[in-house]
Amino acid sequence: MKLSKEQIDELYTFTRKHYVEHYDLQTELVDHLSNGIEEQWQQNPKLSFDDALQVEFKKFGVFGFMDVVEKRQKAMNKRYRKILFRFVKEWFQLPKLLTTIAIFIMFFLVLHLKQASYVLMGSILILIAVDLYHQFKRRKKEKTQKQKKQKVFMLEAMIGDTRNGFSVLTFTNVFNIVNAMRFNFSELHSYWLALIAIAATLLCLTFYITAYVMPSKAQELLEETYPEYNLI
């Protein structure tokens, strides 16, 4: 005895009601639940769908699907970091290495200026304004997706959430640090300026990759991670 399409849809609804938001994990849980229900029906064909579902759900314990969600998030975080490292590594290989060196030299030279703090704060404010504009456009798109009830994968959501969280926290913290310190960087020894320039270069590259490169390649990354993505 097999589940009908309507019952499969009910299982998807059931997982959403129990705080499983992402389609890839919903599908995994639906497969698990449906297999368990069908095994129960082999032993007891008269068992109702709802009763069989409750039996399977109780097997997940007191916290329901939360442990499964947490494990998947940890695994996906690890995958996300690998993808991020892969893109960062590209900027330390030719021809992008030349751009990385140019960014480093720019920061190193700016830090020699007496007004370096103000130049950095002004640059950060401009970047914040540009980034907020792009975030506003992205949130409108997300709202449209939710209204259309489009399926969202965990990696897809992670790309967007990390992009927003990284940019806001990074720019805010860097601006506050520079504003609080507000001293003459040019008085520091050259190796300190070099270290600060390296840190600023890595920060800029990470921001650019998380904010623009990975979102622009989201389709490619999703197809790479989820073989079934193109079938939906």
PDB file of C-alpha atoms in Angstrom:
ATOM      1  CA  MET A   1       0.000   0.000   0.000  1.00  0.00           C
ATOM      2  CA  LYS A   2       1.473   3.307  -1.161  1.00  0.00           C
ATOM      3  CA  LEU A   3       0.800   6.904  -0.159  1.00  0.00           C
ATOM      4  CA  SER A   4      -1.239   9.029  -2.553  1.00  0.00           C
ATOM      5  CA  LYS A   5      -0.063  12.375  -3.931  1.00  0.00           C
ATOM      6  CA  GLU A   6      -2.494  14.150  -1.578  1.00  0.00           C
ATOM      7  CA  GLN A   7      -0.997  12.330   1.417  1.00  0.00           C
ATOM      8  CA  ILE A   8       2.522  13.222   0.292  1.00  0.00           C
ATOM      9  CA  ASP A   9       1.421  16.881   0.115  1.00  0.00           C
ATOM     10  CA  GLU A  10       0.016  16.530   3.629  1.00  0.00           C
ATOM     11  CA  LEU A  11       3.418  15.334   4.826  1.00  0.00           C
ATOM     12  CA  TYR A  12       5.070  18.437   3.336  1.00  0.00           C
ATOM     13  CA  THR A  13       2.483  20.585   5.132  1.00  0.00           C
ATOM     14  CA  PHE A  14       3.137  18.639   8.331  1.00  0.00           C
ATOM     15  CA  THR A  15       6.884  19.313   8.198  1.00  0.00           C
ATOM     16  CA  ARG A  16       6.299  23.037   7.567  1.00  0.00           C
ATOM     17  CA  LYS A  17       3.964  23.218  10.573  1.00  0.00           C
ATOM     18  CA  HIS A  18       6.761  21.724  12.663  1.00  0.00           C
ATOM     19  CA  TYR A  19       9.234  24.477  11.718  1.00  0.00           C
ATOM     20  CA  VAL A  20      11.056  22.809   8.840  1.00  0.00           C
ATOM     21  CA  GLU A  21      11.326  25.716   6.401  1.00  0.00           C
ATOM     22  CA  HIS A  22      13.642  24.447   3.691  1.00  0.00           C
ATOM     23  CA  TYR A  23      12.469  22.267   0.838  1.00  0.00           C
ATOM     24  CA  ASP A  24      15.505  19.953   0.731  1.00  0.00           C
ATOM     25  CA  LEU A  25      15.099  18.954   4.384  1.00  0.00           C
ATOM     26  CA  GLN A  26      11.318  18.753   4.011  1.00  0.00           C
ATOM     27  CA  THR A  27      11.805  16.275   1.159  1.00  0.00           C
ATOM     28  CA  GLU A  28      14.217  14.166   3.208  1.00  0.00           C
ATOM     29  CA  LEU A  29      11.787  14.019   6.120  1.00  0.00           C
ATOM     30  CA  VAL A  30       8.804  13.314   3.849  1.00  0.00           C
ATOM     31  CA  ASP A  31      10.680  10.349   2.350  1.00  0.00           C
ATOM     32  CA  HIS A  32      11.487   9.059   5.832  1.00  0.00           C
ATOM     33  CA  LEU A  33       7.917   9.493   7.098  1.00  0.00           C
ATOM     34  CA  SER A  34       6.329   7.967   4.003  1.00  0.00           C
ATOM     35  CA  ASN A  35       8.583   4.893   4.168  1.00  0.00           C
ATOM     36  CA  GLY A  36       7.743   4.446   7.835  1.00  0.00           C
ATOM     37  CA  ILE A  37       3.999   4.806   7.236  1.00  0.00           C
ATOM     38  CA  GLU A  38       4.058   2.302   4.363  1.00  0.00           C
ATOM     39  CA  GLU A  39       5.954  -0.204   6.548  1.00  0.00           C
ATOM     40  CA  GLN A  40       3.286   0.191   9.226  1.00  0.00           C
ATOM     41  CA  TRP A  41       0.559  -0.428   6.649  1.00  0.00           C
ATOM     42  CA  GLN A  42       2.230  -3.674   5.627  1.00  0.00           C
ATOM     43  CA  GLN A  43       1.800  -4.881   9.187  1.00  0.00           C
ATOM     44  CA  ASN A  44      -1.575  -3.231   9.827  1.00  0.00           C
ATOM     45  CA  PRO A  45      -3.449  -2.187   6.642  1.00  0.00           C
ATOM     46  CA  LYS A  46      -6.371  -0.820   8.669  1.00  0.00           C
ATOM     47  CA  LEU A  47      -4.231   1.803  10.424  1.00  0.00           C
ATOM     48  CA  SER A  48      -5.267   5.325   9.441  1.00  0.00           C
ATOM     49  CA  PHE A  49      -2.849   7.731   7.777  1.00  0.00           C
ATOM     50  CA  ASP A  50      -3.011  10.217  10.670  1.00  0.00           C
ATOM     51  CA  ASP A  51      -2.368   7.565  13.328  1.00  0.00           C
ATOM     52  CA  ALA A  52       0.547   6.126  11.361  1.00  0.00           C
ATOM     53  CA  LEU A  53       1.995   9.627  10.918  1.00  0.00           C
ATOM     54  CA  GLN A  54       1.832  10.311  14.660  1.00  0.00           C
ATOM     55  CA  VAL A  55       3.620   7.031  15.370  1.00  0.00           C
ATOM     56  CA  GLU A  56       6.434   7.968  12.983  1.00  0.00           C
ATOM     57  CA  PHE A  57       6.656  11.516  14.340  1.00  0.00           C
ATOM     58  CA  LYS A  58       7.018  10.279  17.928  1.00  0.00           C
ATOM     59  CA  LYS A  59      10.131   8.374  16.853  1.00  0.00           C
ATOM     60  CA  PHE A  60      11.898  11.743  16.487  1.00  0.00           C
ATOM     61  CA  GLY A  61      11.613  12.343  20.229  1.00  0.00           C
ATOM     62  CA  VAL A  62      10.440  15.223  22.392  1.00  0.00           C
ATOM     63  CA  PHE A  63      11.946  17.930  20.181  1.00  0.00           C
ATOM     64  CA  GLY A  64      10.445  16.561  16.985  1.00  0.00           C
ATOM     65  CA  PHE A  65      12.368  17.549  13.867  1.00  0.00           C
ATOM     66  CA  MET A  66      14.570  20.122  15.644  1.00  0.00           C
ATOM     67  CA  ASP A  67      17.530  17.748  16.098  1.00  0.00           C
ATOM     68  CA  VAL A  68      17.412  16.824  12.412  1.00  0.00           C
ATOM     69  CA  VAL A  69      17.256  20.505  11.424  1.00  0.00           C
ATOM     70  CA  GLU A  70      20.219  21.333  13.679  1.00  0.00           C
ATOM     71  CA  LYS A  71      22.359  18.521  12.250  1.00  0.00           C
ATOM     72  CA  ARG A  72      21.553  19.560   8.679  1.00  0.00           C
ATOM     73  CA  GLN A  73      22.392  23.200   9.475  1.00  0.00           C
ATOM     74  CA  LYS A  74      25.775  22.189  10.891  1.00  0.00           C
ATOM     75  CA  ALA A  75      26.523  20.115   7.801  1.00  0.00           C
ATOM     76  CA  MET A  76      25.412  22.925   5.492  1.00  0.00           C
ATOM     77  CA  ASN A  77      27.461  25.497   7.433  1.00  0.00           C
ATOM     78  CA  LYS A  78      30.517  23.331   6.833  1.00  0.00           C
ATOM     79  CA  ARG A  79      29.713  23.115   3.132  1.00  0.00           C
ATOM     80  CA  TYR A  80      29.132  26.879   2.959  1.00  0.00           C
ATOM     81  CA  ARG A  81      32.561  27.568   4.501  1.00  0.00           C
ATOM     82  CA  LYS A  82      34.195  25.270   1.951  1.00  0.00           C
ATOM     83  CA  ILE A  83      32.472  27.104  -0.901  1.00  0.00           C
ATOM     84  CA  LEU A  84      33.485  30.476   0.561  1.00  0.00           C
ATOM     85  CA  PHE A  85      37.109  29.348   0.945  1.00  0.00           C
ATOM     86  CA  ARG A  86      37.071  28.135  -2.662  1.00  0.00           C
ATOM     87  CA  PHE A  87      36.044  31.569  -3.906  1.00  0.00           C
ATOM     88  CA  VAL A  88      38.485  33.404  -1.609  1.00  0.00           C
ATOM     89  CA  LYS A  89      41.318  31.181  -2.838  1.00  0.00           C
ATOM     90  CA  GLU A  90      40.627  32.324  -6.412  1.00  0.00           C
ATOM     91  CA  TRP A  91      41.649  35.869  -5.425  1.00  0.00           C
ATOM     92  CA  PHE A  92      45.126  34.624  -4.526  1.00  0.00           C
ATOM     93  CA  GLN A  93      45.675  33.094  -7.950  1.00  0.00           C
ATOM     94  CA  LEU A  94      46.381  34.840 -11.227  1.00  0.00           C
ATOM     95  CA  PRO A  95      44.822  36.901 -12.729  1.00  0.00           C
ATOM     96  CA  LYS A  96      42.721  37.927  -9.681  1.00  0.00           C
ATOM     97  CA  LEU A  97      45.856  38.025  -7.534  1.00  0.00           C
ATOM     98  CA  LEU A  98      46.777  41.300  -9.239  1.00  0.00           C
ATOM     99  CA  THR A  99      43.515  42.870  -8.029  1.00  0.00           C
ATOM    100  CA  THR A 100      44.145  41.563  -4.504  1.00  0.00           C
ATOM    101  CA  ILE A 101      47.610  43.121  -4.488  1.00  0.00           C
ATOM    102  CA  ALA A 102      46.183  46.412  -5.792  1.00  0.00           C
ATOM    103  CA  ILE A 103      43.587  46.492  -2.979  1.00  0.00           C
ATOM    104  CA  PHE A 104      46.308  45.803  -0.409  1.00  0.00           C
ATOM    105  CA  ILE A 105      48.531  48.581  -1.796  1.00  0.00           C
ATOM    106  CA  MET A 106      45.572  51.000  -1.780  1.00  0.00           C
ATOM    107  CA  PHE A 107      44.876  50.330   1.915  1.00  0.00           C
ATOM    108  CA  PHE A 108      48.574  50.479   2.769  1.00  0.00           C
ATOM    109  CA  LEU A 109      48.946  53.883   1.119  1.00  0.00           C
ATOM    110  CA  VAL A 110      45.733  55.284   2.629  1.00  0.00           C
ATOM    111  CA  LEU A 111      46.884  54.272   6.112  1.00  0.00           C
ATOM    112  CA  HIS A 112      49.943  56.491   5.673  1.00  0.00           C
ATOM    113  CA  LEU A 113      47.709  59.556   5.385  1.00  0.00           C
ATOM    114  CA  LYS A 114      47.182  61.759   8.442  1.00  0.00           C
ATOM    115  CA  GLN A 115      43.424  61.738   7.777  1.00  0.00           C
ATOM    116  CA  ALA A 116      43.289  57.973   7.217  1.00  0.00           C
ATOM    117  CA  SER A 117      40.582  57.466   9.877  1.00  0.00           C
ATOM    118  CA  TYR A 118      38.217  59.890   8.161  1.00  0.00           C
ATOM    119  CA  VAL A 119      38.932  58.448   4.720  1.00  0.00           C
ATOM    120  CA  LEU A 120      38.155  54.946   6.010  1.00  0.00           C
ATOM    121  CA  MET A 121      34.967  56.046   7.812  1.00  0.00           C
ATOM    122  CA  GLY A 122      33.761  57.914   4.721  1.00  0.00           C
ATOM    123  CA  SER A 123      34.420  54.881   2.527  1.00  0.00           C
ATOM    124  CA  ILE A 124      32.583  52.598   4.954  1.00  0.00           C
ATOM    125  CA  LEU A 125      29.549  54.917   5.008  1.00  0.00           C
ATOM    126  CA  ILE A 126      29.395  54.880   1.200  1.00  0.00           C
ATOM    127  CA  LEU A 127      29.629  51.082   1.145  1.00  0.00           C
ATOM    128  CA  ILE A 128      26.905  50.823   3.803  1.00  0.00           C
ATOM    129  CA  ALA A 129      24.581  53.011   1.711  1.00  0.00           C
ATOM    130  CA  VAL A 130      25.207  50.967  -1.448  1.00  0.00           C
ATOM    131  CA  ASP A 131      24.825  47.690   0.421  1.00  0.00           C
ATOM    132  CA  LEU A 132      21.564  48.732   2.101  1.00  0.00           C
ATOM    133  CA  TYR A 133      20.143  49.579  -1.330  1.00  0.00           C
ATOM    134  CA  HIS A 134      21.006  46.109  -2.649  1.00  0.00           C
ATOM    135  CA  GLN A 135      19.609  44.474   0.496  1.00  0.00           C
ATOM    136  CA  PHE A 136      16.339  46.375   0.041  1.00  0.00           C
ATOM    137  CA  LYS A 137      16.031  45.060  -3.532  1.00  0.00           C
ATOM    138  CA  ARG A 138      16.812  41.523  -2.404  1.00  0.00           C
ATOM    139  CA  ARG A 139      14.215  41.582   0.374  1.00  0.00           C
ATOM    140  CA  LYS A 140      11.555  42.673  -2.107  1.00  0.00           C
ATOM    141  CA  LYS A 141      12.472  39.682  -4.258  1.00  0.00           C
ATOM    142  CA  GLU A 142      12.309  37.355  -1.223  1.00  0.00           C
ATOM    143  CA  LYS A 143       8.880  38.709  -0.333  1.00  0.00           C
ATOM    144  CA  THR A 144       7.672  37.986  -3.870  1.00  0.00           C
ATOM    145  CA  GLN A 145       9.063  34.436  -3.629  1.00  0.00           C
ATOM    146  CA  LYS A 146       7.211  33.800  -0.371  1.00  0.00           C
ATOM    147  CA  GLN A 147       3.980  35.159  -1.824  1.00  0.00           C
ATOM    148  CA  LYS A 148       4.349  32.775  -4.761  1.00  0.00           C
ATOM    149  CA  LYS A 149       5.215  29.993  -2.285  1.00  0.00           C
ATOM    150  CA  GLN A 150       8.399  29.150  -4.164  1.00  0.00           C
ATOM    151  CA  LYS A 151      10.513  26.357  -2.684  1.00  0.00           C
ATOM    152  CA  VAL A 152      13.574  27.595  -0.786  1.00  0.00           C
ATOM    153  CA  PHE A 153      16.598  25.353  -0.227  1.00  0.00           C
ATOM    154  CA  MET A 154      18.751  25.603   2.894  1.00  0.00           C
ATOM    155  CA  LEU A 155      21.905  26.615   1.029  1.00  0.00           C
ATOM    156  CA  GLU A 156      19.921  29.222  -0.901  1.00  0.00           C
ATOM    157  CA  ALA A 157      18.650  30.762   2.346  1.00  0.00           C
ATOM    158  CA  MET A 158      22.111  30.555   3.888  1.00  0.00           C
ATOM    159  CA  ILE A 159      23.671  32.485   1.010  1.00  0.00           C
ATOM    160  CA  GLY A 160      21.183  35.304   1.566  1.00  0.00           C
ATOM    161  CA  ASP A 161      21.251  35.288   5.373  1.00  0.00           C
ATOM    162  CA  THR A 162      25.051  35.174   5.600  1.00  0.00           C
ATOM    163  CA  ARG A 163      25.326  37.942   3.039  1.00  0.00           C
ATOM    164  CA  ASN A 164      23.050  40.254   5.046  1.00  0.00           C
ATOM    165  CA  GLY A 165      24.449  39.363   8.453  1.00  0.00           C
ATOM    166  CA  PHE A 166      28.098  39.616   7.414  1.00  0.00           C
ATOM    167  CA  SER A 167      27.762  42.999   5.743  1.00  0.00           C
ATOM    168  CA  VAL A 168      25.742  44.663   8.527  1.00  0.00           C
ATOM    169  CA  LEU A 169      27.868  43.362  11.425  1.00  0.00           C
ATOM    170  CA  THR A 170      31.174  43.890   9.661  1.00  0.00           C
ATOM    171  CA  PHE A 171      30.600  47.446   8.481  1.00  0.00           C
ATOM    172  CA  THR A 172      28.999  48.509  11.757  1.00  0.00           C
ATOM    173  CA  ASN A 173      31.793  47.058  13.897  1.00  0.00           C
ATOM    174  CA  VAL A 174      34.602  48.352  11.682  1.00  0.00           C
ATOM    175  CA  PHE A 175      33.059  51.839  11.586  1.00  0.00           C
ATOM    176  CA  ASN A 176      32.674  51.878  15.390  1.00  0.00           C
ATOM    177  CA  ILE A 177      36.253  50.694  15.914  1.00  0.00           C
ATOM    178  CA  VAL A 178      37.730  53.263  13.536  1.00  0.00           C
ATOM    179  CA  ASN A 179      35.537  56.019  14.970  1.00  0.00           C
ATOM    180  CA  ALA A 180      36.474  55.136  18.564  1.00  0.00           C
ATOM    181  CA  MET A 181      40.200  54.909  17.828  1.00  0.00           C
ATOM    182  CA  ARG A 182      40.443  57.890  15.486  1.00  0.00           C
ATOM    183  CA  PHE A 183      44.207  58.183  15.794  1.00  0.00           C
ATOM    184  CA  ASN A 184      46.905  58.850  13.259  1.00  0.00           C
ATOM    185  CA  PHE A 185      47.631  55.522  11.558  1.00  0.00           C
ATOM    186  CA  SER A 186      50.672  57.080   9.913  1.00  0.00           C
ATOM    187  CA  GLU A 187      52.425  57.059  13.302  1.00  0.00           C
ATOM    188  CA  LEU A 188      52.374  53.263  13.390  1.00  0.00           C
ATOM    189  CA  HIS A 189      55.300  51.166  12.221  1.00  0.00           C
ATOM    190  CA  SER A 190      55.103  49.936   8.623  1.00  0.00           C
ATOM    191  CA  TYR A 191      54.645  46.275   9.587  1.00  0.00           C
ATOM    192  CA  TRP A 192      51.552  47.233  11.653  1.00  0.00           C
ATOM    193  CA  LEU A 193      50.193  49.137   8.692  1.00  0.00           C
ATOM    194  CA  ALA A 194      50.877  46.109   6.482  1.00  0.00           C
ATOM    195  CA  LEU A 195      48.982  43.818   8.894  1.00  0.00           C
ATOM    196  CA  ILE A 196      46.036  46.224   9.028  1.00  0.00           C
ATOM    197  CA  ALA A 197      46.061  46.481   5.220  1.00  0.00           C
ATOM    198  CA  ILE A 198      46.078  42.662   4.910  1.00  0.00           C
ATOM    199  CA  ALA A 199      43.132  42.382   7.321  1.00  0.00           C
ATOM    200  CA  ALA A 200      41.218  45.100   5.451  1.00  0.00           C
ATOM    201  CA  THR A 201      41.923  43.394   2.109  1.00  0.00           C
ATOM    202  CA  LEU A 202      40.640  40.033   3.376  1.00  0.00           C
ATOM    203  CA  LEU A 203      37.578  41.772   4.815  1.00  0.00           C
ATOM    204  CA  CYS A 204      36.800  43.449   1.501  1.00  0.00           C
ATOM    205  CA  LEU A 205      37.242  40.235  -0.468  1.00  0.00           C
ATOM    206  CA  THR A 206      35.031  38.267   1.930  1.00  0.00           C
ATOM    207  CA  PHE A 207      32.356  40.944   1.800  1.00  0.00           C
ATOM    208  CA  TYR A 208      32.423  41.087  -2.011  1.00  0.00           C
ATOM    209  CA  ILE A 209      32.255  37.291  -2.319  1.00  0.00           C
ATOM    210  CA  THR A 210      29.412  36.818   0.199  1.00  0.00           C
ATOM    211  CA  ALA A 211      27.472  39.879  -0.959  1.00  0.00           C
ATOM    212  CA  TYR A 212      27.787  39.616  -4.736  1.00  0.00           C
ATOM    213  CA  VAL A 213      29.764  36.642  -6.089  1.00  0.00           C
ATOM    214  CA  MET A 214      27.946  33.834  -4.264  1.00  0.00           C
ATOM    215  CA  PRO A 215      24.430  35.303  -4.759  1.00  0.00           C
ATOM    216  CA  SER A 216      25.182  35.721  -8.477  1.00  0.00           C
ATOM    217  CA  LYS A 217      26.284  32.078  -8.655  1.00  0.00           C
ATOM    218  CA  ALA A 218      23.452  30.791  -6.442  1.00  0.00           C
ATOM    219  CA  GLN A 219      21.844  28.846  -9.293  1.00  0.00           C
ATOM    220  CA  GLU A 220      25.119  27.091 -10.112  1.00  0.00           C
ATOM    221  CA  LEU A 221      25.841  26.330  -6.437  1.00  0.00           C
ATOM    222  CA  LEU A 222      22.343  24.947  -5.876  1.00  0.00           C
ATOM    223  CA  GLU A 223      22.597  22.668  -8.912  1.00  0.00           C
ATOM    224  CA  GLU A 224      25.987  21.489  -7.641  1.00  0.00           C
ATOM    225  CA  THR A 225      24.619  20.770  -4.145  1.00  0.00           C
ATOM    226  CA  TYR A 226      21.163  19.456  -5.055  1.00  0.00           C
ATOM    227  CA  PRO A 227      21.056  17.145  -8.113  1.00  0.00           C
ATOM    228  CA  GLU A 228      17.248  17.359  -8.038  1.00  0.00           C
ATOM    229  CA  TYR A 229      17.193  21.175  -8.171  1.00  0.00           C
ATOM    230  CA  ASN A 230      16.566  21.393 -11.932  1.00  0.00           C
ATOM    231  CA  LEU A 231      13.689  18.931 -11.648  1.00  0.00           C
ATOM    232  CA  ILE A 232      11.622  21.286  -9.461  1.00  0.00           C
TER     233      ILE A 232
END
